[in-house]
């Protein structure tokens, strides 16, 4: 039956950075499909607010604070989940930051921080979660990639380096773990309405015009657009999808760009 393909009842899902934005949309979508949702963040305040937000949607989220860049923190957090909720069946490596600074102006420490959170942390969390997935001979990992897994652009060198690396880390995870019936894929969102893109979207920022000319769908994506793609990759329906980056971008990667006005919707 079609519904059974997308039924996550009995599965334990961990979403890192899941207290808002894309992570919360993924958590709510997987929760509504029956998964037990574990939400991580580094902010007590955001975790408490998220607990209420998930509850308002009928989801009793298990919240826990740990820094995804700390091996000790991650080990403690995953052990707590395994003891109190169960072995993680679905891992969404969503936590991430961006720094928009020209290369020559960017402190090396900032570059390393972005790489630590956006590239090294998915390795750290996956290394802690995967051994029990291998024992179960089943598991789903979704790494949050980006348009910047494919493109560069001014000021986001650290972020693009991390997200480009994450695309190939996803491929390597597939190469080493697919034989244990683990499916490891990425999602590459286009430009999505979240706090992270607020500075380049709000108050008439010119970047908004660029997104409109580069996005054939003619709109910014919503976090729920990404949540829906995550449900597919977390489900039985994607059991033969591996090492793949699913771009949820309204057509950006298919499009070189339009002259302003060329993509206006014709009245039919
Ligand atoms: P966001 O609103 O900035 O949320 C990122 C989350 O990661 C926050 O909950 C943040 O917690 C958490 N986080 C940061 N550092 C952490 C750490 N060391 N340990 C644990 N959690 C940490 O971002 P978003 O827009 O929802 O994006 C989510 C993911 O999608 C990111 O990986 C981003 O790169 C990627 N992405 C976003 C877009 C977009 O257009 N928005 C497009 C493509 C890819 P705090 O808030 O407490 O710091
Ligand atoms: C930027 C944006 C992008 C988005 C996303 C696009 O400054 O270019 O923040 O990087 O976050 O990654 O896929």
Coordinates of C-alpha atoms in Angstrom, one line a residue, residues 65-230:
X65 CA 21.2 19.9 24.1
X66 CA 24.6 19.0 22.7
X67 CA 27.2 20.7 20.5
X68 CA 27.5 18.7 17.3
X69 CA 31.2 19.7 16.9
X70 CA 32.1 18.0 20.3
X71 CA 32.7 14.2 20.1
X72 CA 32.2 13.9 23.8
X73 CA 29.0 15.9 23.7
X74 CA 27.7 13.9 20.8
X75 CA 28.6 10.6 22.4
X76 CA 26.7 11.6 25.6
X77 CA 23.7 12.9 23.7
X78 CA 23.3 9.8 21.5
X79 CA 23.8 7.5 24.5
X80 CA 21.0 9.4 26.2
X81 CA 18.7 9.0 23.2
X82 CA 19.6 5.2 23.0
X83 CA 18.8 4.7 26.6
X84 CA 15.6 6.9 26.8
X85 CA 14.1 6.7 23.3
X86 CA 15.9 4.0 21.3
X87 CA 18.5 3.4 18.7
X88 CA 18.5 6.1 16.0
X89 CA 17.0 4.8 12.8
X90 CA 17.0 8.2 10.8
X91 CA 19.7 10.8 11.3
X92 CA 19.3 14.2 9.7
X93 CA 22.6 16.2 9.8
X94 CA 20.9 19.5 9.5
X95 CA 22.7 21.8 12.0
X96 CA 24.7 24.4 10.2
X97 CA 26.0 28.0 10.1
X98 CA 27.1 30.4 7.4
X99 CA 29.5 33.4 7.5
X100 CA 29.3 35.8 4.6
X101 CA 32.7 37.4 4.5
X102 CA 35.1 37.9 1.5
X103 CA 38.0 35.4 1.6
X104 CA 40.7 38.1 2.2
X105 CA 38.7 39.5 5.1
X106 CA 37.7 36.2 6.7
X107 CA 39.7 35.1 9.8
X108 CA 40.9 31.6 9.4
X109 CA 39.2 30.8 12.7
X110 CA 35.9 31.7 11.2
X111 CA 36.6 29.5 8.1
X112 CA 37.5 26.6 10.4
X113 CA 34.3 27.1 12.6
X114 CA 32.0 26.9 9.5
X115 CA 33.9 23.7 8.4
X116 CA 33.6 22.2 11.9
X117 CA 29.9 22.7 12.1
X118 CA 28.8 22.2 8.5
X119 CA 31.2 19.4 7.4
X120 CA 33.1 17.8 10.4
X121 CA 30.0 17.6 12.7
X122 CA 28.0 15.4 10.2
X123 CA 31.0 13.0 10.3
X124 CA 31.1 13.1 14.1
X125 CA 27.4 12.4 14.6
X126 CA 27.3 9.8 11.9
X127 CA 30.3 7.9 13.3
X128 CA 28.5 7.7 16.7
X129 CA 25.1 6.6 15.2
X130 CA 26.1 4.3 12.4
X131 CA 27.5 1.3 14.4
X132 CA 24.1 0.5 15.8
X133 CA 22.5 1.1 12.4
X134 CA 24.9 -1.5 11.0
X135 CA 24.0 -3.9 13.8
X136 CA 20.3 -3.5 12.8
X137 CA 21.3 -3.7 9.1
X138 CA 19.1 -0.7 8.5
X139 CA 19.4 3.1 8.7
X140 CA 18.8 6.4 6.9
X141 CA 21.2 9.4 6.9
X142 CA 20.2 12.7 5.3
X143 CA 23.0 15.3 5.1
X144 CA 21.9 18.9 4.5
X145 CA 23.8 20.1 1.5
X146 CA 23.1 23.2 -0.5
X147 CA 23.2 25.0 -3.9
X148 CA 26.7 25.8 -2.6
X149 CA 27.5 22.1 -2.9
X150 CA 27.6 22.9 -6.6
X151 CA 28.2 26.7 -7.0
X152 CA 30.4 29.2 -5.3
X153 CA 29.5 32.8 -4.8
X154 CA 31.1 35.9 -3.4
X155 CA 31.6 35.9 0.4
X156 CA 30.5 32.3 1.2
X157 CA 33.8 30.5 0.6
X158 CA 33.8 28.6 4.0
X159 CA 30.2 27.6 3.6
X160 CA 30.7 26.4 0.0
X161 CA 33.8 24.5 1.0
X162 CA 31.9 22.7 3.7
X163 CA 28.8 22.0 1.6
X164 CA 30.8 20.9 -1.4
X165 CA 32.7 18.6 1.0
X166 CA 29.5 17.3 2.5
X167 CA 28.3 16.3 -1.0
X168 CA 31.3 14.0 -1.4
X169 CA 31.3 12.8 2.2
X170 CA 27.7 11.7 1.5
X171 CA 29.0 9.7 -1.5
X172 CA 31.8 8.1 0.6
X173 CA 29.4 7.2 3.4
X174 CA 27.3 5.5 0.7
X175 CA 30.3 3.6 -0.6
X176 CA 31.3 2.2 2.8
X177 CA 27.8 1.7 4.4
X178 CA 25.3 0.8 1.7
X179 CA 26.3 -2.9 1.9
X180 CA 24.8 -2.9 5.4
X181 CA 21.4 -1.6 4.1
X182 CA 22.1 1.9 5.1
X183 CA 20.9 4.6 2.7
X184 CA 22.9 7.9 3.0
X185 CA 21.7 10.8 0.9
X186 CA 21.8 14.6 0.9
X187 CA 19.3 17.3 0.3
X188 CA 20.3 20.4 -1.5
X189 CA 17.8 23.1 -0.8
X190 CA 17.6 26.2 -3.0
X191 CA 16.9 29.5 -1.3
X192 CA 14.5 28.9 1.6
X193 CA 12.7 31.3 3.9
X194 CA 14.4 30.8 7.2
X195 CA 16.4 32.9 9.7
X196 CA 19.6 32.0 8.0
X197 CA 18.6 33.8 4.7
X198 CA 16.9 36.7 6.4
X199 CA 19.8 39.0 6.0
X200 CA 19.9 38.5 2.2
X201 CA 16.1 38.4 1.7
X202 CA 14.5 41.1 3.8
X203 CA 14.3 44.9 3.6
X204 CA 14.5 45.0 -0.2
X205 CA 17.9 43.3 -0.3
X206 CA 19.0 43.1 -4.0
X207 CA 19.9 39.4 -3.5
X208 CA 16.1 38.8 -3.6
X209 CA 16.1 39.9 -7.3
X210 CA 18.9 37.4 -8.0
X211 CA 17.0 34.6 -6.4
X212 CA 13.9 35.5 -8.5
X213 CA 15.8 35.5 -11.8
X214 CA 17.7 32.2 -10.9
X215 CA 14.6 30.3 -9.6
X216 CA 12.3 29.2 -12.5
X217 CA 9.5 28.6 -9.9
X218 CA 9.7 32.3 -9.2
X219 CA 9.6 32.0 -5.5
X220 CA 11.7 31.4 -2.4
X221 CA 11.3 27.8 -1.0
X222 CA 9.5 27.1 2.2
X223 CA 11.0 24.9 4.9
X224 CA 8.1 22.5 4.3
X225 CA 9.3 22.0 0.7
X226 CA 12.5 20.5 2.2
X227 CA 10.6 18.5 4.9
X228 CA 8.6 16.7 2.2
X229 CA 11.8 15.7 0.4
X230 CA 13.2 14.4 3.7

